[in-house]
């Protein structure tokens, strides 16, 4: 069939104006937050599960690959249409479908921004816990695809701990429901398998999540250090003391400077690193927890510990943390967000190594990260117009990930594999491990149309010499 | 096949560790049983069975052996009990890796030395092994605050049905390197392979524990307390409802139902919640008793095990959206009466999961149990929930599917089974949809 017939089919399903196929339009959809670009043949705006299913069926008829896209905040190339085909833009499927307080569940469409769900729940006194720093612009469907994390994972887990059911358009265009409102559904945990599958197992068109009451109280602390090692050692000390803060976040001096220049949160400009710590829960012991944590911070070298006095001060501290990635854009035209995880106690070691890697490749690498989870985000600054620099950035990123793997960690904490980490997968997996994942892919998507080219490194072939 | 396979297995594990016949599963008796001692031996045993086309039944402590349908075939029972070593314990990073045959209780005792806990409290905790726990997905009352296995398993090692060994996940709490393969094996009842090693996240041990036991003549008043709790800020670790029949098994006052509250945390939060729950219970017309520390722990052990240990039990687990829990408890009691039985029911009152043990009354009509359970299943499914048989005599399983109608994705489950176990050698027929 001709190209033209395919576009015509798509227009018949969603209407003429909801299919973009001009060169300029397509150019806007050939990239996301990563460095690689591939142009789609068409971008389709969908508004219902049925439309998604019909678009996917059309892709099957024409043998065209497809990739779902929400806010495009992806940092590993997950939403870049590697093999062309269709970008299915979910952003108009942005309704809260149901807030079921008696059953502690909410249902929403995947194009809804994470923060919007929070805003719908807050007046009722409830919350959906996963809140990635990009929550203003990141959609729930994207959160599901990537198994998004965020700053509250240490105590509350990641997206997959909070998603209990999905409506999914499978890669062959059939619609299925996984999981449901009851706590346990018999059978394989397809919901759990789908969360984090980066669009390679189909497209979710409805998300069913757990909601919880907002905590009775919360205390937010800022600990200020003159040495990054002392800051990261404190994190392990807090955990060793048997405390379970909701949040343990760190940023280093370069990030602090960028954040202050952008947002004026009142952060100290002359320190090496900051720890943002939050405890929440019943109000009775928050004061004593905050005091104990403050003491620990000081015992481990904090020169000052500030406690947010009210919601306004707390909001300011959080604005700084949530705005960190955006603020770092002041420092360089581009940056690569490296996303590795190590066992918490290895943080001081890995941070030292990141500084060495920066020196070795002549790069600046600010750090902002989820210290409680051992999930680091070295932000490797560069100028995308400088090809030599870009090559050094990729080498530096791989070196950091290699170290994370060697220290018993992994190559992605929350941003996924996408295109960026195809080969890095081998740092943490054997060929048999990868082959088992390919079996999952084969069960769901034998025709390999759902976001092809992602997640799986090329098969190892024995070389004849 | 048997003589040849037997000598092959003996060559792998040693002569004293292959015997036959194995213990039956739901009345189906495997000709052989084997006790491998290492993960490598498990892989070799599985490979030998795959070559021989022998169907395998993995077994740990046997606490969940009654779960699921009778196996379509059973040739070799693979005991994991000799795999009981700790592989790596990393207290500073709150994480432990141990082999699948290690008993959960042994792991709990070990990590308690560092004042940490794996907050999973399934029934049969003394005998349950880590691999069995993960495969069967058993949960206990503490899931209210702590969630379930899927929230605590960081990594698994699995021997696939062709003998290939794979590693899923890792030992860090945030890990999105490829598919979340742990989820595929947790609660899959050994249908896709044999779990040989588990890595768990741990939690610092709470400083203080207490329990509040509320007794009520009228169950509606106990449920009123549950409703009030859900609307409050309080954070009980567990909230367990016991109907009078279950309460009687605990030697509690006759003709009352019990609402038991478990509290864990700092002294301040535990004391405050003990006070508030005591008030909730009294204001609802019940009597409240507060137990602390060791007494609280003992009371919860009793509650956790209250439905265990019956001879030839008929035990089912019902999961419904939270707000339907009380209705389903009453429906379960009514269903049991229809067949001349009494139902001892415990409910994780704030998560919508309940378990029921059917106890013969003065005039039991076992022939009517299957139909009564079918009616109850219809009611659970109409409420967007499900009913699963945890244990039942073979004649009942022959008439009633253990799992009911999966809510969705059965075709995909079958496809996954075909990809991972094309010969149908791992627990064939026991899991959902005959997988």
Short mmCIF file of C-alpha atoms in Angstrom, two decimals, chain A:
data_model
loop_
_atom_site.label_atom_id
_atom_site.label_comp_id
_atom_site.label_asym_id
_atom_site.label_seq_id
_atom_site.Cartn_x
_atom_site.Cartn_y
_atom_site.Cartn_z
CA UNK A 1 0.00 0.00 0.00
CA UNK A 2 1.20 3.50 -0.65
CA UNK A 3 2.30 5.99 1.98
CA UNK A 4 -0.63 8.07 1.05
CA UNK A 5 -3.16 5.32 1.76
CA UNK A 6 -1.74 4.94 5.27
CA UNK A 7 -2.12 8.65 6.08
CA UNK A 8 -5.62 8.56 4.57
CA UNK A 9 -6.53 5.64 6.83
CA UNK A 10 -5.30 7.51 9.89
CA UNK A 11 -7.27 10.63 8.93
CA UNK A 12 -10.39 8.55 8.55
CA UNK A 13 -10.02 7.34 12.13
CA UNK A 14 -9.25 10.60 13.95
CA UNK A 15 -10.23 13.31 11.48
CA UNK A 16 -8.08 15.30 9.04
CA UNK A 17 -6.80 17.91 11.48
CA UNK A 18 -5.66 15.34 14.03
CA UNK A 19 -3.01 13.84 11.77
CA UNK A 20 0.18 15.81 11.24
CA UNK A 21 2.26 14.81 8.25
CA UNK A 22 4.00 17.97 7.01
CA UNK A 23 7.79 18.16 7.21
CA UNK A 24 7.76 21.01 9.76
CA UNK A 25 5.26 19.28 12.03
CA UNK A 26 7.15 16.01 11.90
CA UNK A 27 10.41 17.72 12.74
CA UNK A 28 8.90 18.80 16.07
CA UNK A 29 8.23 15.18 16.98
CA UNK A 30 11.58 13.71 16.08
CA UNK A 31 13.21 14.36 19.46
CA UNK A 32 12.55 14.31 23.20
CA UNK A 33 14.78 15.04 26.19
CA UNK A 34 17.57 12.81 24.82
CA UNK A 35 20.18 13.48 22.15
CA UNK A 36 19.08 11.24 19.29
CA UNK A 37 16.55 12.21 16.62
CA UNK A 38 14.39 10.15 14.24
CA UNK A 39 11.55 11.48 12.16
CA UNK A 40 8.09 9.88 12.21
CA UNK A 41 5.86 9.56 9.11
CA UNK A 42 2.87 10.91 10.97
CA UNK A 43 1.76 12.24 14.32
CA UNK A 44 -1.75 11.29 15.39
CA UNK A 45 -3.70 13.01 18.16
CA UNK A 46 -6.05 10.55 19.84
CA UNK A 47 -8.92 11.13 22.22
CA UNK A 48 -10.22 7.71 23.28
CA UNK A 49 -9.21 4.11 23.87
CA UNK A 50 -11.18 3.18 20.77
CA UNK A 51 -9.27 5.65 18.60
CA UNK A 52 -5.94 4.37 19.92
CA UNK A 53 -7.04 0.81 19.14
CA UNK A 54 -8.09 1.75 15.59
CA UNK A 55 -4.86 3.64 14.94
CA UNK A 56 -2.82 0.66 16.18
CA UNK A 57 -4.92 -1.67 14.00
CA UNK A 58 -4.17 0.56 11.01
CA UNK A 59 -0.46 0.40 11.86
CA UNK A 60 -0.76 -3.40 11.90
CA UNK A 61 -2.49 -3.44 8.50
CA UNK A 62 0.22 -1.28 6.97
CA UNK A 63 3.11 -2.85 8.91
CA UNK A 64 4.03 0.50 10.47
CA UNK A 65 5.63 0.90 13.90
CA UNK A 66 4.15 3.27 16.47
CA UNK A 67 5.27 4.97 19.65
CA UNK A 68 3.04 6.58 22.27
CA UNK A 69 4.02 10.04 23.50
CA UNK A 70 2.75 12.18 26.35
CA UNK A 71 4.61 15.21 27.61
CA UNK A 72 7.82 14.25 25.81
CA UNK A 73 9.81 14.73 29.02
CA UNK A 74 11.55 11.43 28.41
CA UNK A 75 15.29 11.59 28.99
CA UNK A 76 16.50 8.41 27.29
CA UNK A 77 14.93 8.67 23.83
CA UNK A 78 11.98 6.50 24.80
CA UNK A 79 9.56 8.60 22.76
CA UNK A 80 11.80 9.09 19.73
CA UNK A 81 10.32 7.17 16.77
CA UNK A 82 13.45 5.15 16.10
CA UNK A 83 11.98 3.21 13.18
CA UNK A 84 9.74 5.96 11.83
CA UNK A 85 6.06 5.14 11.69
CA UNK A 86 3.54 6.95 13.86
CA UNK A 87 3.84 8.98 17.01
CA UNK A 88 0.56 8.54 18.87
CA UNK A 89 0.15 11.73 20.89
CA UNK A 90 -1.87 10.98 24.05
CA UNK A 91 -1.91 14.49 25.48
CA UNK A 92 -5.61 15.12 24.79
CA UNK A 93 -6.64 12.06 26.79
CA UNK A 94 -6.26 14.10 29.93
CA UNK A 95 -9.35 13.56 32.06
CA UNK A 96 -9.66 12.32 35.62
CA UNK A 97 -12.26 9.57 35.09
CA UNK A 98 -13.09 8.69 38.67
CA UNK A 99 -12.05 9.49 42.21
CA UNK A 100 -13.32 6.65 44.38
CA UNK A 101 -12.51 7.73 47.92
CA UNK A 102 -14.35 4.85 49.69
CA UNK A 103 -12.15 2.36 47.81
CA UNK A 104 -9.01 4.55 47.84
CA UNK A 105 -8.70 4.43 44.07
CA UNK A 106 -8.57 6.92 41.21
CA UNK A 107 -8.86 6.34 37.48
CA UNK A 108 -7.40 8.71 34.95
CA UNK A 109 -6.45 8.95 31.31
CA UNK A 110 -2.76 8.69 30.43
CA UNK A 111 -2.39 12.19 28.99
CA UNK A 112 -3.17 13.80 32.35
CA UNK A 113 -0.21 15.57 33.91
CA UNK A 114 0.89 13.96 37.15
CA UNK A 115 0.45 17.26 39.00
CA UNK A 116 -3.13 17.63 37.70
CA UNK A 117 -4.11 14.37 39.38
CA UNK A 118 -2.57 15.70 42.58
CA UNK A 119 -4.55 18.92 42.18
CA UNK A 120 -7.80 16.98 41.71
CA UNK A 121 -7.17 14.93 44.86
CA UNK A 122 -5.84 17.61 47.20
CA UNK A 123 -9.16 19.37 47.95
CA UNK A 124 -10.50 16.00 49.11
CA UNK A 125 -7.52 15.52 51.42
CA UNK A 126 -6.02 12.70 49.35
CA UNK A 127 -2.90 12.25 47.25
CA UNK A 128 -1.31 10.05 44.60
CA UNK A 129 2.16 9.59 45.95
CA UNK A 130 4.56 9.26 42.98
CA UNK A 131 5.55 12.83 42.11
CA UNK A 132 8.52 12.97 39.76
CA UNK A 133 10.29 16.33 39.73
CA UNK A 134 8.90 16.86 36.21
CA UNK A 135 5.31 16.41 37.43
CA UNK A 136 4.11 19.66 35.86
CA UNK A 137 4.91 18.38 32.40
CA UNK A 138 5.09 14.59 32.78
CA UNK A 139 1.94 12.58 32.07
CA UNK A 140 0.62 9.60 33.98
CA UNK A 141 0.94 7.42 30.89
CA UNK A 142 4.60 8.40 30.65
CA UNK A 143 5.01 7.73 34.38
CA UNK A 144 3.60 4.24 33.78
CA UNK A 145 5.77 3.62 30.72
CA UNK A 146 8.93 4.59 32.58
CA UNK A 147 7.98 3.41 36.09
CA UNK A 148 8.74 6.96 37.18
CA UNK A 149 10.31 7.61 40.55
CA UNK A 150 10.59 10.99 42.21
CA UNK A 151 11.65 12.31 45.57
CA UNK A 152 9.36 10.18 47.77
CA UNK A 153 10.51 6.71 46.73
CA UNK A 154 12.65 5.96 49.75
CA UNK A 155 9.60 5.58 51.95
CA UNK A 156 6.77 5.09 49.47
CA UNK A 157 8.20 3.26 46.47
CA UNK A 158 7.94 4.01 42.76
CA UNK A 159 5.06 4.19 40.27
CA UNK A 160 4.61 0.41 40.10
CA UNK A 161 3.90 0.31 43.83
CA UNK A 162 0.92 2.59 43.27
CA UNK A 163 -0.61 1.42 39.98
CA UNK A 164 -3.19 -1.35 40.40
CA UNK A 165 -4.83 -1.59 37.02
CA UNK A 166 -4.52 -0.55 33.40
CA UNK A 167 -6.53 -0.49 30.23
CA UNK A 168 -4.10 -1.35 27.47
CA UNK A 169 -4.25 -1.33 23.70
CA UNK A 170 -2.06 -4.31 22.87
CA UNK A 171 0.39 -4.12 19.96
CA UNK A 172 -2.09 -5.97 17.71
CA UNK A 173 -4.82 -3.42 18.44
CA UNK A 174 -6.89 -5.46 20.89
CA UNK A 175 -8.02 -3.78 24.11
CA UNK A 176 -7.40 -5.54 27.42
CA UNK A 177 -7.86 -4.67 31.08
CA UNK A 178 -5.21 -5.72 33.57
CA UNK A 179 -5.71 -5.71 37.34
CA UNK A 180 -8.56 -3.80 38.94
CA UNK A 181 -9.92 -2.15 42.05
CA UNK A 182 -9.60 -5.22 44.26
CA UNK A 183 -6.23 -5.57 45.96
CA UNK A 184 -5.32 -8.91 44.38
CA UNK A 185 -6.38 -10.20 41.00
CA UNK A 186 -5.69 -13.85 40.17
CA UNK A 187 -3.17 -14.56 37.46
CA UNK A 188 0.13 -13.16 36.30
CA UNK A 189 0.78 -9.58 37.37
CA UNK A 190 0.48 -8.06 33.92
CA UNK A 191 0.01 -4.60 35.43
CA UNK A 192 3.35 -4.90 37.21
CA UNK A 193 5.02 -6.19 34.07
CA UNK A 194 3.60 -3.39 31.91
CA UNK A 195 4.68 -0.59 34.24
CA UNK A 196 8.18 0.35 33.13
CA UNK A 197 7.88 -1.35 29.73
CA UNK A 198 8.65 1.92 27.89
CA UNK A 199 5.90 1.64 25.32
CA UNK A 200 7.22 -1.65 23.97
CA UNK A 201 4.27 -3.80 25.13
CA UNK A 202 1.42 -1.62 23.91
CA UNK A 203 -0.21 1.64 24.96
CA UNK A 204 -2.02 2.23 28.22
CA UNK A 205 -5.19 4.27 27.78
CA UNK A 206 -6.48 4.24 31.34
CA UNK A 207 -4.62 4.09 34.64
CA UNK A 208 -6.09 2.89 37.93
CA UNK A 209 -4.08 4.04 40.95
CA UNK A 210 -4.02 3.79 44.70
CA UNK A 211 -4.70 7.02 46.56
CA UNK A 212 -3.92 7.74 50.21
CA UNK A 213 -4.85 10.37 52.73
CA UNK A 214 -2.50 13.29 52.92
CA UNK A 215 -0.18 12.97 55.88
CA UNK A 216 -1.25 14.65 59.08
CA UNK A 217 2.04 16.45 59.35
CA UNK A 218 5.31 17.05 57.55
CA UNK A 219 8.65 18.57 58.52
CA UNK A 220 11.18 19.72 55.96
CA UNK A 221 14.85 20.25 56.78
CA UNK A 222 17.75 21.63 54.87
CA UNK A 223 21.22 20.53 55.94
CA UNK A 224 24.17 22.53 54.63
CA UNK A 225 27.62 21.01 54.12
CA UNK A 226 31.08 22.14 53.10
CA UNK A 227 31.93 18.69 51.81
CA UNK A 228 29.92 16.47 49.50
CA UNK A 229 31.26 13.28 51.13
CA UNK A 230 29.94 14.33 54.53
CA UNK A 231 26.53 15.00 53.03
CA UNK A 232 26.32 11.60 51.39
CA UNK A 233 27.64 9.87 54.53
CA UNK A 234 24.85 11.48 56.52
CA UNK A 235 22.29 9.78 54.31
CA UNK A 236 23.53 6.34 55.34
CA UNK A 237 23.75 7.45 58.97
CA UNK A 238 20.07 8.49 58.99
CA UNK A 239 19.05 5.10 57.61
CA UNK A 240 21.35 3.28 60.03
CA UNK A 241 19.65 5.12 62.88
CA UNK A 242 16.42 3.38 61.93
CA UNK A 243 14.64 6.38 60.48
CA UNK A 244 12.53 6.30 57.34
CA UNK A 245 12.26 9.84 55.97
CA UNK A 246 9.91 10.34 53.02
CA UNK A 247 12.58 12.31 51.20
CA UNK A 248 16.39 12.46 51.18
CA UNK A 249 17.52 14.62 48.28
CA UNK A 250 20.91 16.15 47.54
CA UNK A 251 22.25 18.88 45.27
CA UNK A 252 25.81 20.08 44.79
CA UNK A 253 27.24 23.56 44.46
CA UNK A 254 26.85 23.94 40.69
CA UNK A 255 23.17 23.07 40.92
CA UNK A 256 22.62 25.33 43.93
CA UNK A 257 24.08 28.28 42.03
CA UNK A 258 21.87 27.61 39.01
CA UNK A 259 18.77 27.22 41.18
CA UNK A 260 19.46 30.42 43.11
CA UNK A 261 20.02 32.39 39.92
CA UNK A 262 16.69 31.11 38.57
CA UNK A 263 14.41 30.85 41.54
CA UNK A 264 15.93 32.80 44.47
CA UNK A 265 15.01 30.22 47.13
CA UNK A 266 17.48 31.60 49.64
CA UNK A 267 19.91 28.69 49.35
CA UNK A 268 23.45 29.29 50.63
CA UNK A 269 25.83 29.97 47.73
CA UNK A 270 29.10 29.07 49.44
CA UNK A 271 28.44 25.46 50.48
CA UNK A 272 29.50 22.21 48.76
CA UNK A 273 26.22 20.39 49.02
CA UNK A 274 22.71 20.50 50.46
CA UNK A 275 20.54 17.73 51.82
CA UNK A 276 16.78 18.21 51.59
CA UNK A 277 15.16 15.90 54.13
CA UNK A 278 11.49 15.48 54.83
CA UNK A 279 9.70 13.39 57.44
CA UNK A 280 5.96 12.91 57.33
CA UNK A 281 3.20 10.97 59.06
CA UNK A 282 1.42 11.41 62.36
CA UNK A 283 2.34 14.75 63.87
CA UNK A 284 3.22 13.43 67.35
CA UNK A 285 6.84 12.52 66.65
CA UNK A 286 7.77 14.78 63.75
CA UNK A 287 9.46 17.33 66.02
CA UNK A 288 11.54 14.66 67.72
CA UNK A 289 12.37 13.00 64.37
CA UNK A 290 13.43 16.34 62.89
CA UNK A 291 15.54 17.09 65.96
CA UNK A 292 17.23 13.68 65.82
CA UNK A 293 17.96 14.05 62.12
CA UNK A 294 19.31 17.55 62.68
CA UNK A 295 21.67 16.19 65.35
CA UNK A 296 22.85 13.44 63.02
CA UNK A 297 23.49 15.93 60.24
CA UNK A 298 25.58 18.05 62.57
CA UNK A 299 27.45 15.04 63.92
CA UNK A 300 28.37 14.21 60.32
CA UNK A 301 29.67 17.64 59.49
CA UNK A 302 26.69 19.80 58.56
CA UNK A 303 27.59 23.40 59.28
CA UNK A 304 23.93 24.40 59.57
CA UNK A 305 20.50 22.75 59.65
CA UNK A 306 17.42 24.78 58.78
CA UNK A 307 13.88 23.63 59.44
CA UNK A 308 11.12 25.08 57.27
CA UNK A 309 8.90 27.11 59.60
CA UNK A 310 5.75 27.00 57.51
CA UNK A 311 4.26 25.86 54.22
CA UNK A 312 5.64 28.87 52.39
CA UNK A 313 9.22 28.07 53.41
CA UNK A 314 8.68 24.43 52.61
CA UNK A 315 7.28 25.29 49.17
CA UNK A 316 10.34 27.43 48.46
CA UNK A 317 12.75 24.60 49.29
CA UNK A 318 10.78 22.22 47.10
CA UNK A 319 10.60 24.72 44.25
CA UNK A 320 14.39 24.72 44.30
CA UNK A 321 14.58 20.93 44.13
CA UNK A 322 11.85 20.55 41.51
CA UNK A 323 13.27 23.33 39.41
CA UNK A 324 16.83 21.98 39.49
CA UNK A 325 16.90 20.38 36.03
CA UNK A 326 15.35 23.45 34.46
CA UNK A 327 17.72 25.79 36.28
CA UNK A 328 20.78 23.85 35.14
CA UNK A 329 19.85 24.87 31.59
CA UNK A 330 21.43 28.23 32.55
CA UNK A 331 24.82 26.58 32.78
CA UNK A 332 25.07 25.15 29.26
CA UNK A 333 23.00 24.80 26.08
CA UNK A 334 22.44 21.08 26.74
CA UNK A 335 23.00 18.43 29.34
CA UNK A 336 22.75 14.68 29.48
CA UNK A 337 20.99 13.40 32.60
CA UNK A 338 22.84 10.35 33.72
CA UNK A 339 20.58 8.10 35.82
CA UNK A 340 22.35 5.34 37.70
CA UNK A 341 21.63 3.71 41.03
CA UNK A 342 24.04 2.37 43.63
CA UNK A 343 23.58 0.91 47.09
CA UNK A 344 23.25 3.95 49.33
CA UNK A 345 26.54 3.38 51.15
CA UNK A 346 28.45 3.58 47.86
CA UNK A 347 27.31 7.17 47.23
CA UNK A 348 30.46 8.91 48.54
CA UNK A 349 32.61 6.67 46.37
CA UNK A 350 30.56 7.15 43.23
CA UNK A 351 30.39 10.92 43.66
CA UNK A 352 34.16 11.10 43.93
CA UNK A 353 34.39 9.09 40.73
CA UNK A 354 31.94 11.39 38.92
CA UNK A 355 34.24 14.30 39.75
CA UNK A 356 37.20 12.32 38.33
CA UNK A 357 35.28 11.52 35.16
CA UNK A 358 34.46 15.22 34.77
CA UNK A 359 38.17 16.05 34.96
CA UNK A 360 39.18 13.24 32.63
CA UNK A 361 36.84 14.32 29.83
CA UNK A 362 37.10 18.06 30.53
CA UNK A 363 33.38 18.38 31.29
CA UNK A 364 31.33 20.09 33.99
CA UNK A 365 29.02 17.66 35.82
CA UNK A 366 26.67 19.09 38.46
CA UNK A 367 24.83 16.58 40.63
CA UNK A 368 21.27 16.54 41.90
CA UNK A 369 19.96 13.24 43.14
CA UNK A 370 17.71 11.04 45.23
CA UNK A 371 20.29 10.18 47.87
CA UNK A 372 17.96 8.02 49.96
CA UNK A 373 17.50 5.64 47.05
CA UNK A 374 21.13 5.76 45.94
CA UNK A 375 19.78 7.12 42.65
CA UNK A 376 22.20 9.69 41.25
CA UNK A 377 21.71 12.18 38.44
CA UNK A 378 25.01 13.60 37.27
CA UNK A 379 24.02 16.26 34.71
CA UNK A 380 26.75 16.24 32.07
CA UNK A 381 26.85 19.74 30.56
CA UNK A 382 27.75 20.32 26.92
CA UNK A 383 27.03 22.28 23.78
CA UNK A 384 25.12 20.23 21.24
CA UNK A 385 26.82 22.10 18.38
CA UNK A 386 30.20 20.69 19.45
CA UNK A 387 30.47 17.15 18.04
CA UNK A 388 33.69 16.33 19.87
CA UNK A 389 32.18 17.37 23.18
CA UNK A 390 29.05 15.31 22.53
CA UNK A 391 31.22 12.23 21.99
CA UNK A 392 33.02 12.88 25.29
CA UNK A 393 29.68 13.27 27.06
CA UNK A 394 28.50 9.86 25.89
CA UNK A 395 31.78 8.27 27.00
CA UNK A 396 31.59 9.96 30.40
CA UNK A 397 27.98 8.80 30.85
CA UNK A 398 28.89 5.22 30.03
CA UNK A 399 31.83 5.33 32.43
CA UNK A 400 29.59 6.48 35.27
CA UNK A 401 27.03 3.76 34.53
CA UNK A 402 29.77 1.13 34.40
CA UNK A 403 30.86 2.18 37.85
CA UNK A 404 27.27 2.02 39.16
CA UNK A 405 27.03 -1.55 37.86
CA UNK A 406 30.40 -2.48 39.41
CA UNK A 407 29.30 -1.15 42.79
CA UNK A 408 26.27 -3.43 42.83
CA UNK A 409 23.83 -0.90 41.44
CA UNK A 410 22.14 -0.53 38.10
CA UNK A 411 22.13 1.57 34.94
CA UNK A 412 18.75 3.21 35.35
CA UNK A 413 16.89 4.19 38.47
CA UNK A 414 13.87 5.89 36.95
CA UNK A 415 14.46 7.21 33.44
CA UNK A 416 14.46 3.91 31.59
CA UNK A 417 16.68 2.37 28.96
CA UNK A 418 15.21 3.89 25.81
CA UNK A 419 17.86 4.39 23.15
CA UNK A 420 20.52 5.71 25.48
CA UNK A 421 21.26 2.57 27.45
CA UNK A 422 20.81 -0.27 24.99
CA UNK A 423 24.40 -1.38 25.30
CA UNK A 424 24.61 -0.47 28.99
CA UNK A 425 22.03 -3.22 29.60
CA UNK A 426 24.89 -5.67 29.22
CA UNK A 427 26.62 -4.15 32.23
CA UNK A 428 23.92 -5.58 34.50
CA UNK A 429 22.50 -8.48 32.49
CA UNK A 430 23.62 -11.71 30.98
CA UNK A 431 22.51 -12.73 27.51
CA UNK A 432 20.09 -15.16 29.20
CA UNK A 433 18.57 -12.33 31.26
CA UNK A 434 18.07 -10.26 28.12
CA UNK A 435 16.72 -13.25 26.23
CA UNK A 436 14.09 -13.77 28.95
CA UNK A 437 13.01 -10.15 28.43
CA UNK A 438 12.82 -10.75 24.68
CA UNK A 439 10.40 -13.60 25.40
CA UNK A 440 8.11 -11.12 27.15
CA UNK A 441 8.34 -8.84 24.13
CA UNK A 442 7.59 -11.76 21.80
CA UNK A 443 4.47 -12.70 23.79
CA UNK A 444 3.10 -9.17 23.61
CA UNK A 445 4.40 -7.92 20.31
CA UNK A 446 5.45 -10.66 17.90
CA UNK A 447 5.35 -8.20 14.97
CA UNK A 448 7.67 -5.78 16.82
CA UNK A 449 5.60 -2.68 16.03
CA UNK A 450 5.30 -1.20 19.54
CA UNK A 451 8.18 1.26 20.02
CA UNK A 452 10.76 -0.91 18.23
CA UNK A 453 14.49 -0.41 18.68
CA UNK A 454 14.27 0.38 22.39
CA UNK A 455 15.43 -1.42 25.51
CA UNK A 456 17.03 -4.46 23.91
CA UNK A 457 20.66 -4.42 22.87
CA UNK A 458 21.47 -6.07 19.56
CA UNK A 459 21.75 -9.84 19.89
CA UNK A 460 25.22 -11.13 20.64
CA UNK A 461 26.57 -12.93 17.62
CA UNK A 462 29.57 -15.18 17.90
CA UNK A 463 32.22 -13.58 15.69
CA UNK A 464 34.16 -15.84 13.35
CA UNK A 465 37.76 -14.86 13.36
#
